XYZ file of C-alpha atoms in Angstrom:
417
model
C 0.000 0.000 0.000
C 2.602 2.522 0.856
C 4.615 1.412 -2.792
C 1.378 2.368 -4.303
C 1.293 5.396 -2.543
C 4.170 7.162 -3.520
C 4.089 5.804 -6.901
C 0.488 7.531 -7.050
C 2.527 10.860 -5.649
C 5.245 10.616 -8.113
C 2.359 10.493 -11.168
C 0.279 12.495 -9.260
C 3.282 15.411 -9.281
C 4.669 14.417 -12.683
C 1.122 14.794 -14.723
C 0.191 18.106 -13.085
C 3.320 19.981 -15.282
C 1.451 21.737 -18.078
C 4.252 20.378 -20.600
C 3.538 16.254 -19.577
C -0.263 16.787 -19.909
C 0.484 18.425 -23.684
C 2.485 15.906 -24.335
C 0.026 12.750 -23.095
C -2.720 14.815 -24.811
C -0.840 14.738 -28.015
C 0.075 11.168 -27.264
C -4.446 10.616 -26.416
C -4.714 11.691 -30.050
C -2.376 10.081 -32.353
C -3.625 6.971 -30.819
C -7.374 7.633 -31.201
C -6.421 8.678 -34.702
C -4.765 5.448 -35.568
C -7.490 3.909 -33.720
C -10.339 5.589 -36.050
C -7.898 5.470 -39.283
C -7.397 1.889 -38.285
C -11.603 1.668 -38.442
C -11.313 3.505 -42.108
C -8.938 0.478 -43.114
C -11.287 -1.747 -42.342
C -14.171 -0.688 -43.968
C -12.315 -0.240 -47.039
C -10.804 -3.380 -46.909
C -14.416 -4.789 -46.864
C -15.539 -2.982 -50.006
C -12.191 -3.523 -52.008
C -11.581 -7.430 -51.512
C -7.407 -8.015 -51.344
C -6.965 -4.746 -48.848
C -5.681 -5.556 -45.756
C -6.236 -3.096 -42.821
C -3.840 -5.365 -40.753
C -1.520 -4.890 -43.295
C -2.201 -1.210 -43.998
C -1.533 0.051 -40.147
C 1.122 -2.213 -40.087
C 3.023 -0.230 -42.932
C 1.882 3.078 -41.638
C 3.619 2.360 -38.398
C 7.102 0.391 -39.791
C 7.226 3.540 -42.742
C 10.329 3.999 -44.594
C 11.517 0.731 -43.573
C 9.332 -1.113 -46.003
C 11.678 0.361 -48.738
C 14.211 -1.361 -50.370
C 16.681 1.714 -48.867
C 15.111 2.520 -45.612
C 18.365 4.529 -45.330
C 18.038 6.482 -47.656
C 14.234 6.819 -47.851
C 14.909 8.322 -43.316
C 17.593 10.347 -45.072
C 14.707 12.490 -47.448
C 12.355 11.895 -44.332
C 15.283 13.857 -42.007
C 15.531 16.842 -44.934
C 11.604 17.195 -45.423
C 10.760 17.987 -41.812
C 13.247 20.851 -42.141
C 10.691 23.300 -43.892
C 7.792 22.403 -41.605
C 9.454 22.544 -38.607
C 10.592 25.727 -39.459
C 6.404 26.978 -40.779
C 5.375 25.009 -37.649
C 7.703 27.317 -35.178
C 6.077 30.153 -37.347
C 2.907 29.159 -36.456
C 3.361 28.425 -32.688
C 5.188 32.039 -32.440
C 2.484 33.854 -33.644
C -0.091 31.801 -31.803
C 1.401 32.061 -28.540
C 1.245 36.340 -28.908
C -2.515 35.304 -29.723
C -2.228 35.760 -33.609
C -2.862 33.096 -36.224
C -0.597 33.574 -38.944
C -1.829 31.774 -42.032
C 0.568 33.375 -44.326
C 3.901 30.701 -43.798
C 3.150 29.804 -47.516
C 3.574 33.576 -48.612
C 6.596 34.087 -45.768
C 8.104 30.988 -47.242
C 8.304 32.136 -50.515
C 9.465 35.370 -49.728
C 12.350 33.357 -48.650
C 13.140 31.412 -51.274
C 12.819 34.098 -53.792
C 15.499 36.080 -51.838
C 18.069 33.494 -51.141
C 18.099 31.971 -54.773
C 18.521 35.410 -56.174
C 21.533 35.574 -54.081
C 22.624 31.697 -54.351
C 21.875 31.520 -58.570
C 23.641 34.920 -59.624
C 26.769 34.422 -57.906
C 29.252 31.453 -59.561
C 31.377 30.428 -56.837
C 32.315 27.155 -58.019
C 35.814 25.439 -57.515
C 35.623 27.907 -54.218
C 33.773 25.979 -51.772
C 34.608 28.273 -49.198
C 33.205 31.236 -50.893
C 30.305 29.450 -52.066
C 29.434 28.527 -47.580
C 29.906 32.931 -47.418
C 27.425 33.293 -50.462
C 24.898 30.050 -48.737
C 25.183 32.140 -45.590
C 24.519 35.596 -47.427
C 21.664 33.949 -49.183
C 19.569 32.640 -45.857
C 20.230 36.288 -44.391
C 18.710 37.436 -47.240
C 15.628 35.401 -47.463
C 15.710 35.783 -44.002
C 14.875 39.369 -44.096
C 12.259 39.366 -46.545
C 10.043 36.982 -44.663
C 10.464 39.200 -41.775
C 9.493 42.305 -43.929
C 6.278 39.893 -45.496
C 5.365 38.987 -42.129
C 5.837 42.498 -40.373
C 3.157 43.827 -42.778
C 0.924 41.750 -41.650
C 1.810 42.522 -38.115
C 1.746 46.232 -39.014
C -1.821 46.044 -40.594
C -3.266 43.719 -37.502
C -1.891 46.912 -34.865
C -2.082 49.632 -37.036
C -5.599 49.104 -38.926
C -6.850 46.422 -36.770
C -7.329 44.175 -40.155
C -7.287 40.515 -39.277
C -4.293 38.879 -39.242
C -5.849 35.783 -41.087
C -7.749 38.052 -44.445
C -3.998 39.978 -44.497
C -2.341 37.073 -44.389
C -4.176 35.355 -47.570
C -4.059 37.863 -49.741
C -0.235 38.562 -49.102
C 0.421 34.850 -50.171
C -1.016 35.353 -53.588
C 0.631 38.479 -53.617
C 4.092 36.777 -53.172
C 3.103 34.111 -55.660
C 2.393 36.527 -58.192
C 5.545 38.992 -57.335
C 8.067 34.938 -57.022
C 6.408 34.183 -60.673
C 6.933 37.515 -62.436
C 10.666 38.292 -60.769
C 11.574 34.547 -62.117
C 9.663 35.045 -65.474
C 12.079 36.692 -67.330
C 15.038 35.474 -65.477
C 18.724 34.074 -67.362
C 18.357 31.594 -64.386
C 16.070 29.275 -65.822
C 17.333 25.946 -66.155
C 17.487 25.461 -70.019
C 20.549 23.326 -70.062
C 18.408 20.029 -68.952
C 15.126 21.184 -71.416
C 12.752 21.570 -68.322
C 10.269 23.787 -68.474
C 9.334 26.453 -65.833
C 12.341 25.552 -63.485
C 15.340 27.386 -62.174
C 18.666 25.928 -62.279
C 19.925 24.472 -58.852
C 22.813 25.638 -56.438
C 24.780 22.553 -57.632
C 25.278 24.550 -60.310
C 26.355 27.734 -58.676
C 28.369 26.273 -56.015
C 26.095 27.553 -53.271
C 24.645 24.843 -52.198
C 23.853 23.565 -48.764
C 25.909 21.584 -46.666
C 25.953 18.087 -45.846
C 28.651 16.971 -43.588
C 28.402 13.931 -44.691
C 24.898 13.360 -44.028
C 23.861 12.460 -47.411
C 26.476 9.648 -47.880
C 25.463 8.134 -44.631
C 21.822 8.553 -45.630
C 22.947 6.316 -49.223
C 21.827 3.404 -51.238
C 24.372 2.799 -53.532
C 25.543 5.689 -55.692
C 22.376 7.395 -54.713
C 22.671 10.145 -51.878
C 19.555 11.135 -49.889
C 18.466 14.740 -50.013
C 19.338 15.732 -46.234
C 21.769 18.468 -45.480
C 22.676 20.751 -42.781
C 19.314 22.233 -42.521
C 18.327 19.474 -39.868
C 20.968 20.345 -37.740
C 20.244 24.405 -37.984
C 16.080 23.313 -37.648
C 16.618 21.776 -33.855
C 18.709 24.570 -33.195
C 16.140 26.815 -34.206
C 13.814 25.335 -32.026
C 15.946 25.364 -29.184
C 16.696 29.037 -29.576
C 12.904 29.486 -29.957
C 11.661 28.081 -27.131
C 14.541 29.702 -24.962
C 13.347 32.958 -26.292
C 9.707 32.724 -25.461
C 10.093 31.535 -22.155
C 13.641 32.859 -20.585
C 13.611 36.410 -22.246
C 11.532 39.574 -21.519
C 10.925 40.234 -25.080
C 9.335 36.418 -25.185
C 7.264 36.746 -21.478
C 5.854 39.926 -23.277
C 4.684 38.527 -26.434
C 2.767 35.115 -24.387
C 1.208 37.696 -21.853
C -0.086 39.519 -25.079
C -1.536 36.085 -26.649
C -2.592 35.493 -23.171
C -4.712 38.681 -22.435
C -4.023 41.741 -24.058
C -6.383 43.997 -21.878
C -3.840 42.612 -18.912
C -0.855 43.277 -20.994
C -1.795 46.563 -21.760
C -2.265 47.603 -18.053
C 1.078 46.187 -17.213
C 2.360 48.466 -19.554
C 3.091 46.159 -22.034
C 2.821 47.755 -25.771
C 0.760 45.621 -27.537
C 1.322 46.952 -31.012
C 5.160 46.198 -31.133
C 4.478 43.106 -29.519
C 2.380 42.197 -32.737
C 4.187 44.094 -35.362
C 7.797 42.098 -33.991
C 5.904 38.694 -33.458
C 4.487 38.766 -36.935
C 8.189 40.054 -38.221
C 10.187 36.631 -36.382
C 7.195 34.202 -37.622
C 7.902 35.880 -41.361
C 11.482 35.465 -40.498
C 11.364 31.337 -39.551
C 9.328 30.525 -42.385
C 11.475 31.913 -44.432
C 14.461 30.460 -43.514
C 12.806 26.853 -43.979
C 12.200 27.972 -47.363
C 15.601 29.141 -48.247
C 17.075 26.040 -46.600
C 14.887 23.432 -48.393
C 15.593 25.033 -52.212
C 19.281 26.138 -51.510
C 19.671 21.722 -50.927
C 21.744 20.834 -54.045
C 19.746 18.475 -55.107
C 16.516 20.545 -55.125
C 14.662 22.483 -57.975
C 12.336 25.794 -57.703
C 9.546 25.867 -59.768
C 8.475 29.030 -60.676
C 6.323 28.861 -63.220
C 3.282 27.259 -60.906
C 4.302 29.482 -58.378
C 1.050 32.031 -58.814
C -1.520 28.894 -58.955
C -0.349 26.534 -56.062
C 1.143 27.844 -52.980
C 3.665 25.424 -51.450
C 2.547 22.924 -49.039
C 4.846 23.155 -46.679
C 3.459 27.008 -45.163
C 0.145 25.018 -44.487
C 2.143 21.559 -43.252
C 3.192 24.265 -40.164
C -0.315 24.278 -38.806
C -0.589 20.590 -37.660
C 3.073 20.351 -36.629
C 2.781 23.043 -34.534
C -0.835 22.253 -33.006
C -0.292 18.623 -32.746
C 2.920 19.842 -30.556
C 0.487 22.395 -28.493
C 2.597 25.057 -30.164
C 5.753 23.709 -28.363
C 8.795 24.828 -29.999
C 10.779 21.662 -28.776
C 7.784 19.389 -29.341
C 7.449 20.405 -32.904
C 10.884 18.123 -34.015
C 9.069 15.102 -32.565
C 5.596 16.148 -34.491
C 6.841 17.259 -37.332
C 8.650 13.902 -37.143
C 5.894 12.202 -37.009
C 3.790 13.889 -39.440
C 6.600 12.867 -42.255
C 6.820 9.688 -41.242
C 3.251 9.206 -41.802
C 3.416 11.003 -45.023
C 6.362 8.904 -46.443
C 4.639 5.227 -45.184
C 1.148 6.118 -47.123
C 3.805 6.109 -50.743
C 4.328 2.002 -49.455
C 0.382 1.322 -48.728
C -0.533 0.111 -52.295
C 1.112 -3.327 -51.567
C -1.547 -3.896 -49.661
C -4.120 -2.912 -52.193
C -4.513 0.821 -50.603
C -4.441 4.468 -52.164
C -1.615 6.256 -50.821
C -3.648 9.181 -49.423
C -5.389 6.835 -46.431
C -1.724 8.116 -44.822
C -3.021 11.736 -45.225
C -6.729 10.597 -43.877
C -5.614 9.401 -41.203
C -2.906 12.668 -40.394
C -6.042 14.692 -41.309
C -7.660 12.474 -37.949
C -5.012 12.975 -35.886
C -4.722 16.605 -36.307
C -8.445 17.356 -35.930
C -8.230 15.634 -32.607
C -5.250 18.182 -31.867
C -7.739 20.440 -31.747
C -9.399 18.527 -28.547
C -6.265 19.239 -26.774
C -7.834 21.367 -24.220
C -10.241 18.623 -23.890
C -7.851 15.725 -23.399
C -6.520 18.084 -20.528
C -9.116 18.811 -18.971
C -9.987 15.160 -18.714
C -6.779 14.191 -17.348
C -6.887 17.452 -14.400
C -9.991 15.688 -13.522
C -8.460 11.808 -13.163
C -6.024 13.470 -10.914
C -8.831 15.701 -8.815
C -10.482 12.440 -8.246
C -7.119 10.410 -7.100
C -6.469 13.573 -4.878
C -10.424 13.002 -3.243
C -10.181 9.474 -2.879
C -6.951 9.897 -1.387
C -8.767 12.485 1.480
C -11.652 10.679 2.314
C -9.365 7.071 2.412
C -7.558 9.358 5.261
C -10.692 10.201 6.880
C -12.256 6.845 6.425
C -9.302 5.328 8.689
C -9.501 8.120 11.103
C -6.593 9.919 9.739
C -5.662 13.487 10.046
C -6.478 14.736 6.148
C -4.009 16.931 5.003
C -5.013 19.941 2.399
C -5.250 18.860 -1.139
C -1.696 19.948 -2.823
C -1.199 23.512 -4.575
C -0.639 21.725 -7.996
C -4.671 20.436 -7.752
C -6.200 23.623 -6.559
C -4.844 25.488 -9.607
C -6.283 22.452 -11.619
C -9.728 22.759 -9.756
C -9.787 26.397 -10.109
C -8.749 26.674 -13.689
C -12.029 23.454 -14.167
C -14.093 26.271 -13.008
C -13.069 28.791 -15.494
């Protein structure tokens, strides 16, 4: 009994920390998610004889190690969470200073347009060390003009009070249409290989990314993975992030904005440079996960699509980021996760499935996300009850009852808000 007892104090005291209930909320739905795709499987697998939804969740969880490289398949894995880890810190930024900042696609082209302009007009090849001072130049570059893109929007939400969401929007199309017509008449187009609508890549330039050796460790063969640096400077990122928001001044100010601004404001915060520099660092991040995933040597630009389809990976951001309860350290593991799901749906039609049940079921997944508050509220409660049972147990043997710890009365009061 008295095992039990401290083990019940120890998960009593380890659950209460906001951070391990967002993280066994997040945990709640990816398995409800699997749970309900797993129920999709098998309903399909009913109407399309020779499906398997054994075999279907199976593959979804084992991923890129149904390939016949699983090296090299987690090596492209490793270099595609780069740009959404980058659009999910975006994201989580601006939603943590209250804002919802839907324009990562139009931030993340900013970026890319300014560091290939750099990295594709400047030949530094046979000069690799030049070519690392042009890479560098290139990021600072695309750097800044996501944080001009996304300080407009910041400027119009304090300024004008225009919604950060209708700004956003129409600034994406805007930067599709300004990427498309800076590109149009461009020498960089990438004639030498007869494609059509594409820029040549850094290869070719010398500007390229580094790999440290990632890619040939990533390998199958003679083939090299895409992954690069960019991992490396992503987790850093995120590190740096979440440092910012909750060790620095600068950061406490922008959360007690998202948190209240009416407070805020009587604490003498200033809520309009709070918004303008928030929206100017989410611009900034998504930008730099676009300048990192098309500066990767192995990687073309499109810009002849640019004005119809904005790029995936600005929306991607929004599930990494709210799957991870807009956690800048817990959006490596779901942005992770998100990919990994992505890359087993390409191996689900050897067991008679479309590929895009992978992005029905992250679709599932994510939606629950949005129950987070839910899933926490749930598991304040399981711990309120322990807590009673635990009192009236005392008094039931005659025992002195000792007051309920602080940890549940901030749970009980924040159940009555």
């Amino acid at each position: 009994m008295l095992k039990e007892s401290k083990f019940t104090e120890g998960f009593k005291k380890a659950v209460t920390k906001h951070s391990t209930k967002s993280l066994l909320a997040s945990i709640i739905s990816i398995i409800v998610g699997l749970i309900i795709g797993f129920i999709f499987m098998l309903v399909a697998s009913i109407l399309k004889p020779g499906s398997s939804a054994l075999g279907g969740i199976g593959i979804l969880l084992t991923g890129p190690f149904n390939g016949l490289n699983p090296k090299y398949e987690i090596g492209n894995l490793i270099f595609y969470m780069v740009p959404i880890i980058f659009t999910g810190l975006s994201i989580a930024i601006a939603y943590k200073t209250g804002l919802f900042n839907i324009g990562a696609p139009g931030q993340f082209l900013m970026g890319t347009m300014g560091s290939l302009l750099v990295a594709l007009s400047i030949d530094t090849t046979g000069n690799r060390f030049l070519g690392i001072l042009v890479w560098i130049l290139a990021i600072i570059v695309g750097m800044l003009l996501g944080m001009f893109w996304g300080s407009l929007v910041g400027m119009l939400k304090a300024l004008f009070g225009l919604n950060e969401v209708i700004a956003s929007i129409m600034l994406n199309w805007i930067a599709a249409n300004i990427i498309t017509w800076v590109f149009k008449d461009s020498p960089l187009h990438n004639i030498g290989e007869g494609k059509d609508g594409y820029l040549i890549k850094t290869s070719l330039t010398g500007n390229f990314s580094p790999t440290l050796g990632l890619g040939k460790l990533f390998s199958s063969g003679n083939i090299s993975s895409y992954i690069d640096i960019g991992i490396v400077i992503a987790i850093v990122f995120c590190v740096l992030t979440w440092i910012f928001m909750n060790k620095t001044t600068l950061g406490y100010e922008m959360k007690a904005c998202g948190l209240n601004k009416e407070s805020a404001k009587y604490a003498g915060i200033n809520e309009k440079k709070n918004i303008i520099l928030c929206m100017a660092f989410s611009g900034a991040l998504a930008a730099i996960g676009g300048a990192l995933y098309h500066l990767n040597a192995g990687i073309e630009f499109k810009w002849q699509s640019a004005y119809q389809t904005l790029p995936p990976w600005g929306f991607n951001g929004i599930p990494v980021a709210f799957l991870a309860n807009c956690n800048p350290l817990g959006i490596i593991l779901s942005s992770m996760f998100i990919r990994y799901l992505s890359t087993s749906g390409a191996f689900l039609p050897m067991v008679g499935f479309n590929q895009y049940f992978a992005d029905i079921i992250i679709a599932i997944i994510i939606y629950l996300a949005g129950f987070t508050r839910y899933f926490i509220g749930r598991i304040d409660k399981r711990i309120r009850d322990m807590e009673l049972a635990r009192l009236l147990e005392k008094e039931k043997n005659g025992l002195k009852s000792d007051p309920p710890n602080d940890n549940v009365i901030v749970m009980e009061e924040e159940g009555k808000k």
